[in-house]
Tab-separated table of C-alpha atoms and ligand atoms in Angstrom:
chain	number	residue	atom	x	y	z
E	1	MET	CA	-164.120	42.977	159.344
E	2	LEU	CA	-164.468	46.634	158.277
E	3	ARG	CA	-163.623	47.842	161.790
E	4	SER	CA	-159.960	46.833	161.457
E	5	VAL	CA	-159.451	48.875	158.268
E	6	GLN	CA	-157.490	52.124	158.634
E	7	MET	CA	-157.667	54.953	156.093
E	8	THR	CA	-154.769	57.307	155.347
E	9	GLU	CA	-155.147	60.392	153.163
E	10	TYR	CA	-152.280	61.836	151.159
E	11	ALA	CA	-152.051	65.280	149.615
E	12	GLY	CA	-149.789	65.832	146.605
E	13	PRO	CA	-147.616	63.082	145.126
E	14	ASP	CA	-147.326	60.833	148.201
E	15	GLY	CA	-148.961	57.423	148.262
E	16	LEU	CA	-147.526	55.886	145.083
E	17	ASN	CA	-145.844	52.978	146.892
E	18	ASP	CA	-149.103	51.992	148.572
E	19	MET	CA	-151.020	52.246	145.299
E	20	GLN	CA	-148.468	50.105	143.482
E	21	GLU	CA	-148.453	47.522	146.257
E	22	LEU	CA	-152.188	46.928	145.860
E	23	VAL	CA	-152.161	47.005	142.065
E	24	ARG	CA	-149.387	44.434	141.993
E	25	ARG	CA	-150.929	42.154	144.621
E	26	THR	CA	-154.396	42.068	143.047
E	27	TRP	CA	-153.616	42.456	139.314
E	28	SER	CA	-155.381	40.152	136.854
E	29	PRO	CA	-156.343	40.587	133.181
E	30	ALA	CA	-159.640	41.975	134.537
E	31	SER	CA	-157.844	44.964	136.152
E	32	ARG	CA	-158.041	48.435	134.637
E	33	LEU	CA	-154.635	49.429	135.944
E	34	HIS	CA	-151.209	47.819	135.644
E	35	LEU	CA	-148.296	48.743	137.878
E	36	GLY	CA	-146.916	50.779	134.993
E	37	ASP	CA	-150.095	52.860	134.589
E	38	VAL	CA	-149.808	54.074	138.137
E	39	ALA	CA	-146.038	54.638	137.811
E	40	TRP	CA	-146.422	56.599	134.557
E	41	GLU	CA	-149.511	58.646	135.477
E	42	ARG	CA	-148.207	59.663	138.886
E	43	SER	CA	-144.610	60.381	137.852
E	44	VAL	CA	-145.148	62.206	134.562
E	45	ASN	CA	-147.806	64.509	136.018
E	46	ALA	CA	-146.448	64.930	139.564
E	47	ARG	CA	-144.704	68.280	139.235
E	48	ARG	CA	-147.506	69.837	137.190
E	49	SER	CA	-150.724	68.721	138.834
E	50	SER	CA	-150.070	66.896	142.104
E	51	ALA	CA	-151.029	69.988	144.128
E	52	ASP	CA	-154.652	69.170	143.123
E	53	TRP	CA	-154.468	65.446	143.829
E	54	ARG	CA	-156.094	63.703	146.727
E	55	THR	CA	-155.343	60.097	147.486
E	56	ALA	CA	-156.801	57.819	150.159
E	57	VAL	CA	-155.473	54.390	151.018
E	58	TRP	CA	-157.242	51.770	153.123
E	59	ARG	CA	-155.056	49.244	154.938
E	60	ASP	CA	-156.037	46.121	156.840
E	61	GLY	CA	-153.073	45.326	159.049
E	62	GLU	CA	-150.063	45.121	156.740
E	63	ASP	CA	-152.068	44.890	153.524
E	64	VAL	CA	-153.253	47.746	151.363
E	65	VAL	CA	-156.802	46.678	150.442
E	66	ALA	CA	-158.204	49.701	148.582
E	67	TRP	CA	-157.279	53.114	147.266
E	68	GLY	CA	-158.939	56.041	145.546
E	69	TRP	CA	-157.199	58.814	143.616
E	70	LEU	CA	-158.766	62.107	142.597
E	71	GLU	CA	-156.390	62.858	139.736
E	72	GLN	CA	-158.648	65.797	138.947
E	73	PRO	CA	-160.933	67.314	141.581
E	74	GLY	CA	-164.015	65.552	140.125
E	75	HIS	CA	-162.560	62.348	138.626
E	76	LEU	CA	-161.956	59.087	140.479
E	77	LEU	CA	-159.630	56.209	139.711
E	78	MET	CA	-159.594	53.369	142.192
E	79	THR	CA	-158.360	49.899	142.924
E	80	VAL	CA	-160.085	47.630	145.408
E	81	ASP	CA	-159.069	44.098	146.295
E	82	PRO	CA	-161.824	41.941	144.710
E	83	ASP	CA	-161.788	39.837	147.899
E	84	ARG	CA	-162.750	42.990	149.837
E	85	ALA	CA	-165.412	44.185	147.378
E	86	GLU	CA	-167.383	45.905	150.178
E	87	LEU	CA	-164.645	48.551	150.356
E	88	ALA	CA	-165.550	49.854	146.894
E	89	THR	CA	-168.553	51.530	148.518
E	90	THR	CA	-166.247	53.110	151.118
E	91	VAL	CA	-163.988	54.516	148.372
E	92	VAL	CA	-166.986	55.935	146.450
E	93	GLU	CA	-168.323	57.553	149.654
E	94	TRP	CA	-164.886	59.146	150.254
E	95	PHE	CA	-164.910	60.393	146.643
E	96	ARG	CA	-168.312	62.029	147.024
E	97	ALA	CA	-167.274	63.672	150.273
E	98	SER	CA	-163.880	64.883	148.955
E	99	ALA	CA	-164.643	65.771	145.346
E	100	ASN	CA	-165.067	69.229	144.007
E	101	GLY	CA	-166.173	69.446	140.407
E	102	PRO	CA	-169.194	70.387	138.323
E	103	ARG	CA	-169.986	66.749	137.558
E	104	LEU	CA	-168.412	63.747	139.267
E	105	ALA	CA	-166.980	61.028	137.021
E	106	ALA	CA	-165.109	57.752	137.433
E	107	GLY	CA	-163.287	55.343	135.146
E	108	VAL	CA	-163.224	51.539	135.444
E	109	LEU	CA	-162.631	48.528	133.195
E	110	GLU	CA	-165.865	46.753	132.200
E	111	THR	CA	-164.632	43.587	133.945
E	112	GLU	CA	-164.206	45.335	137.349
E	113	LYS	CA	-167.709	44.300	138.465
E	114	HIS	CA	-167.149	45.155	142.135
E	115	LEU	CA	-166.215	48.771	141.264
E	116	LEU	CA	-169.059	49.107	138.791
E	117	ALA	CA	-171.596	47.806	141.300
E	118	ALA	CA	-170.498	50.299	143.984
E	119	LEU	CA	-170.596	53.211	141.547
E	120	GLU	CA	-173.998	52.227	140.146
E	121	SER	CA	-175.539	51.855	143.566
E	122	ALA	CA	-174.264	55.358	144.421
E	123	GLY	CA	-176.122	56.747	141.395
E	124	PHE	CA	-173.369	56.762	138.734
E	125	GLY	CA	-174.395	55.730	135.216
E	126	ARG	CA	-172.501	54.831	132.025
E	127	ASP	CA	-171.730	57.645	129.643
E	128	ASP	CA	-171.494	55.757	126.348
E	129	SER	CA	-170.866	58.945	124.369
E	130	ALA	CA	-167.464	59.509	126.040
E	131	PRO	CA	-164.153	58.393	124.541
E	132	TYR	CA	-162.987	55.038	125.863
E	133	PHE	CA	-159.900	52.830	125.859
E	134	THR	CA	-159.584	49.159	124.930
E	135	HIS	CA	-156.996	46.850	126.409
E	136	HIS	CA	-155.025	45.117	123.672
E	137	TRP	CA	-152.983	41.968	124.336
E	138	ILE	CA	-150.027	40.240	122.702
E	139	SER	CA	-148.214	37.032	123.587
E	140	LEU	CA	-144.422	37.383	123.298
E	141	ASP	CA	-144.021	34.078	121.420
E	142	GLY	CA	-143.471	34.521	117.736
E	143	LEU	CA	-142.896	38.315	117.632
E	144	ALA	CA	-141.821	39.725	114.260
E	145	GLU	CA	-138.293	41.130	114.045
E	146	PRO	CA	-138.035	44.940	114.165
E	147	VAL	CA	-136.662	46.626	111.045
E	148	VAL	CA	-135.690	50.292	110.559
E	149	PRO	CA	-134.575	52.069	107.359
E	150	ASP	CA	-130.840	52.520	106.677
E	151	GLY	CA	-129.263	55.322	108.682
E	152	LEU	CA	-131.529	54.853	111.672
E	153	THR	CA	-130.613	52.831	114.761
E	154	LEU	CA	-132.726	50.939	117.284
E	155	ARG	CA	-131.467	50.776	120.861
E	156	HIS	CA	-132.581	51.239	124.436
E	157	VAL	CA	-131.879	54.490	126.242
E	158	ARG	CA	-129.292	55.080	128.948
E	159	GLN	CA	-130.304	56.386	132.355
E	160	ASP	CA	-128.440	59.697	131.739
E	161	GLU	CA	-130.266	60.505	128.449
E	162	VAL	CA	-133.130	62.346	130.094
E	163	ALA	CA	-133.050	65.456	127.861
E	164	LYS	CA	-133.114	63.481	124.579
E	165	ARG	CA	-135.787	61.176	125.956
E	166	GLY	CA	-137.892	64.173	126.978
E	167	ALA	CA	-137.439	65.772	123.557
E	168	VAL	CA	-138.728	62.769	121.587
E	169	HIS	CA	-141.722	62.482	123.880
E	170	ARG	CA	-142.601	66.144	123.354
E	171	ALA	CA	-142.088	65.887	119.580
E	172	ALA	CA	-144.463	62.925	119.294
E	173	TRP	CA	-147.122	64.372	121.604
E	174	SER	CA	-147.373	67.926	120.277
E	175	ASP	CA	-149.892	67.342	117.463
E	176	LEU	CA	-152.804	68.818	119.388
E	177	GLY	CA	-150.825	71.567	121.148
E	178	PRO	CA	-147.392	71.687	122.801
E	179	SER	CA	-146.764	68.786	125.161
E	180	LYS	CA	-146.452	69.914	128.795
E	181	VAL	CA	-143.916	67.211	129.679
E	182	THR	CA	-140.611	68.745	130.769
E	183	ASP	CA	-137.201	67.150	131.126
E	184	ASN	CA	-137.791	67.241	134.901
E	185	ASP	CA	-140.977	65.224	134.404
E	186	MET	CA	-139.067	62.701	132.312
E	187	ALA	CA	-136.349	62.495	134.991
E	188	GLN	CA	-139.115	61.699	137.475
E	189	VAL	CA	-140.463	58.943	135.200
E	190	MET	CA	-136.986	57.473	134.750
E	191	SER	CA	-136.402	57.323	138.490
E	192	THR	CA	-139.777	55.757	139.357
E	193	TRP	CA	-139.934	52.045	140.109
E	194	PRO	CA	-140.216	49.764	138.088
E	195	TYR	CA	-138.701	51.890	135.253
E	196	ARG	CA	-135.765	50.166	133.549
E	197	PRO	CA	-133.756	51.751	130.706
E	198	GLU	CA	-133.451	48.285	129.064
E	199	LEU	CA	-137.209	48.379	128.450
E	200	ASP	CA	-137.231	51.974	127.149
E	201	TRP	CA	-136.460	51.804	123.417
E	202	VAL	CA	-135.769	54.519	120.861
E	203	VAL	CA	-134.960	55.040	117.189
E	204	GLU	CA	-131.958	57.332	116.805
E	205	ASN	CA	-131.192	59.290	113.599
E	206	GLU	CA	-127.825	60.051	112.023
E	207	ALA	CA	-127.559	63.267	114.079
E	208	GLY	CA	-127.993	61.349	117.327
E	209	GLU	CA	-131.546	62.619	117.946
E	210	PHE	CA	-134.244	60.266	119.134
E	211	VAL	CA	-137.149	60.187	116.644
E	212	ALA	CA	-139.385	57.408	118.022
E	213	SER	CA	-139.790	55.759	121.421
E	214	ALA	CA	-141.603	52.976	123.258
E	215	LEU	CA	-141.534	52.463	127.009
E	216	ILE	CA	-142.524	49.189	128.676
E	217	TRP	CA	-143.160	48.677	132.398
E	218	LEU	CA	-142.689	45.101	133.655
E	219	ASP	CA	-144.741	43.567	136.433
E	220	GLU	CA	-142.302	40.766	137.283
E	221	GLN	CA	-144.755	38.970	139.559
E	222	HIS	CA	-147.255	38.451	136.739
E	223	GLN	CA	-144.721	38.533	133.870
E	224	VAL	CA	-146.807	41.155	132.092
E	225	GLY	CA	-145.473	44.323	130.483
E	226	LEU	CA	-147.487	47.501	129.944
E	227	VAL	CA	-146.596	49.529	126.837
E	228	GLU	CA	-146.954	53.212	127.838
E	229	PRO	CA	-146.263	55.445	125.987
E	230	VAL	CA	-145.257	55.086	122.314
E	231	GLY	CA	-144.531	57.953	119.963
E	232	CYS	CA	-142.906	58.972	116.701
E	233	SER	CA	-141.835	62.489	115.649
E	234	PRO	CA	-144.210	63.827	112.962
E	235	ALA	CA	-141.446	64.129	110.312
E	236	TYR	CA	-140.667	60.387	110.605
E	237	ARG	CA	-144.166	58.916	110.651
E	238	ARG	CA	-145.514	56.114	108.411
E	239	ARG	CA	-142.029	54.685	107.843
E	240	GLY	CA	-142.525	51.745	110.218
E	241	LEU	CA	-140.667	53.307	113.164
E	242	GLY	CA	-143.541	53.130	115.635
E	243	ALA	CA	-143.950	49.433	114.833
E	244	ALA	CA	-140.208	48.758	114.950
E	245	VAL	CA	-139.536	50.486	118.268
E	246	ASN	CA	-142.514	48.735	119.796
E	247	LEU	CA	-141.334	45.320	118.581
E	248	ALA	CA	-137.803	45.983	119.859
E	249	ALA	CA	-139.153	46.870	123.305
E	250	LEU	CA	-141.359	43.733	123.268
E	251	HIS	CA	-138.317	41.544	122.481
E	252	ALA	CA	-136.498	43.167	125.415
E	253	LEU	CA	-139.525	42.493	127.585
E	254	ARG	CA	-139.386	38.807	126.707
E	255	GLU	CA	-135.679	38.705	127.547
E	256	ALA	CA	-136.470	40.336	130.903
E	257	GLY	CA	-138.949	37.547	131.746
E	258	GLY	CA	-142.221	38.853	130.330
E	259	THR	CA	-144.632	36.451	128.654
E	260	LYS	CA	-147.298	38.891	127.438
E	261	ALA	CA	-147.900	42.606	127.041
E	262	VAL	CA	-150.877	44.932	127.268
E	263	VAL	CA	-151.482	48.378	125.854
E	264	CYS	CA	-154.567	50.577	126.204
E	265	PRO	CA	-155.246	52.755	123.136
E	266	ARG	CA	-158.495	54.577	122.398
E	267	GLY	CA	-161.134	52.034	121.409
E	268	ASP	CA	-163.609	54.555	119.895
E	269	ASP	CA	-163.175	55.942	116.411
E	270	GLY	CA	-162.128	59.423	117.587
E	271	TYR	CA	-158.409	58.464	117.631
E	272	PRO	CA	-157.873	55.258	115.643
E	273	GLN	CA	-154.137	55.558	114.710
E	274	ALA	CA	-152.728	54.155	117.964
E	275	ARG	CA	-155.041	51.139	117.865
E	276	ALA	CA	-154.120	50.584	114.202
E	277	LEU	CA	-150.404	50.638	115.048
E	278	TYR	CA	-150.763	48.070	117.842
E	279	GLN	CA	-153.032	45.795	115.800
E	280	SER	CA	-150.519	45.962	112.898
E	281	ILE	CA	-147.890	44.240	115.058
E	282	GLY	CA	-150.230	41.616	116.481
E	283	PHE	CA	-151.976	43.074	119.545
E	284	ARG	CA	-155.609	41.926	119.780
E	285	PRO	CA	-158.476	43.738	121.570
E	286	GLY	CA	-159.825	42.722	124.978
E	287	SER	CA	-161.898	44.582	127.555
E	288	ARG	CA	-162.794	48.277	127.354
E	289	THR	CA	-162.977	51.084	129.877
E	290	LEU	CA	-166.255	52.639	130.999
E	291	HIS	CA	-166.807	56.279	131.894
E	292	LEU	CA	-169.387	56.770	134.635
E	293	LEU	CA	-171.105	60.016	135.578
E	294	LEU	CA	-173.059	60.884	138.681
E	295	GLY	CA	-176.670	61.915	138.168
G	301	COA	C1	-149.281	56.407	116.571
G	301	COA	C2	-147.833	56.661	116.126
G	301	COA	C3	-146.883	56.208	117.259
G	301	COA	C4	-147.572	55.824	114.875
G	301	COA	O1	-146.175	55.913	114.559
G	301	COA	P1	-145.623	55.617	113.092
G	301	COA	O2	-144.148	55.480	113.187
G	301	COA	O3	-146.167	56.576	112.126
G	301	COA	O4	-146.290	54.178	112.824
G	301	COA	P2	-145.776	53.122	111.737
G	301	COA	O5	-145.231	53.809	110.525
G	301	COA	O6	-144.901	52.131	112.397
G	301	COA	O7	-147.169	52.416	111.363
G	301	COA	C5	-147.360	51.028	111.430
G	301	COA	C6	-148.818	50.762	111.084
G	301	COA	O8	-149.678	51.342	112.074
G	301	COA	C7	-150.874	51.855	111.423
G	301	COA	N1	-150.875	53.325	111.480
G	301	COA	C8	-149.910	54.124	111.959
G	301	COA	N2	-150.302	55.424	111.897
G	301	COA	C9	-151.537	55.408	111.375
G	301	COA	C10	-152.471	56.463	111.062
G	301	COA	N3	-152.195	57.744	111.271
G	301	COA	N4	-153.661	56.089	110.546
G	301	COA	C11	-153.970	54.794	110.328
G	301	COA	N5	-153.119	53.774	110.583
G	301	COA	C12	-151.925	54.074	111.116
G	301	COA	C13	-150.765	51.400	109.978
G	301	COA	O9	-151.315	50.085	109.912
G	301	COA	C14	-149.253	51.333	109.775
G	301	COA	O10	-148.869	50.500	108.722
G	301	COA	P3	-148.814	51.131	107.216
G	301	COA	O11	-148.089	52.429	107.291
G	301	COA	O12	-148.097	50.069	106.450
G	301	COA	O13	-150.246	51.301	106.810
G	301	COA	C15	-147.616	58.168	115.789
G	301	COA	O14	-148.606	58.599	114.900
G	301	COA	C16	-147.588	59.071	117.009
G	301	COA	O15	-146.533	59.284	117.611
G	301	COA	N6	-148.752	59.669	117.368
G	301	COA	C17	-148.850	60.537	118.536
G	301	COA	C18	-148.644	59.773	119.834
G	301	COA	C19	-149.577	58.554	119.957
G	301	COA	O16	-150.747	58.613	119.621
G	301	COA	N7	-149.025	57.414	120.473
G	301	COA	C20	-149.769	56.182	120.616
G	301	COA	C21	-150.585	56.099	121.850
G	301	COA	S1	-149.586	55.687	123.283
């Protein structure tokens, strides 16, 4: 069976379509990555860091059956068709041969047993002191109605509002140092499938500036939306805008055919505010990510 599998390596940003094809075909609630994770991570970071990326894709005939992505020289993300679990070992071998970093690391969801088994048999072990992320789930039945204070407006963005959309992202994500996301990065996000402006919601102030935002990516095949990312400008926080813009995007997701949504905030106590926001509107925790280190 393994003999018919062909591997292709990509340098730089190429390979996204193959990665998305596999994520979509094999997605289940046990998967670490949703179609939107791959779309967001590859598009928002492409111009800045794709020169360092290495991606390998394994294909059996027409089907993509496994991929590995070194999004940093020593860190692996991967997706392997659970029906072809033996390929997880092949991906880990490729990682060890291609990686270049002081200490090799990989991230999986605790439910991805086939990935975990391949990593553990190659000598990787859990690092329980590292930050981790917890999937949170919400059903789209019975969502609360979004409410914003007088003078502020909730709406979805238009495709040509790249600069304003980039500005609200940077405002929300500059607490720990200036966000590196440029308008060009945001243009890349907004032109990456399956981005849809009707699922990208904002709160607009009286001056026409965006002050909060929530983007949802819809996997139509599984009717599941991924919320990634959400933000509110520091001057407007704790006024219910993060909750409202999230709820508005979730209503739009339901109208677009979604039945449930997932979001993946930090699960450890090092950054509890995002988890608190999602739980305040009804998301409930599920599986967590694991960080594995070699040696
Ligand atoms: C997380 C973030 C989006 C919250 O936005 P916000 O508009 O201030 O959130 P809301 O006012 O709607 O808060 C709703 C609820 O979430 C919880 N919450 C929000 N911020 C919180 C914080 N800093 N600490 C604890 N709980 C918090 C509370 O339960 C809050 O209800 P309350 O104010 O009645 O107690 C905002 O702090 C932000 O942009 N942070 C940087 C980017 C980020 O971390 N995004 C989320 C990960 S994708």
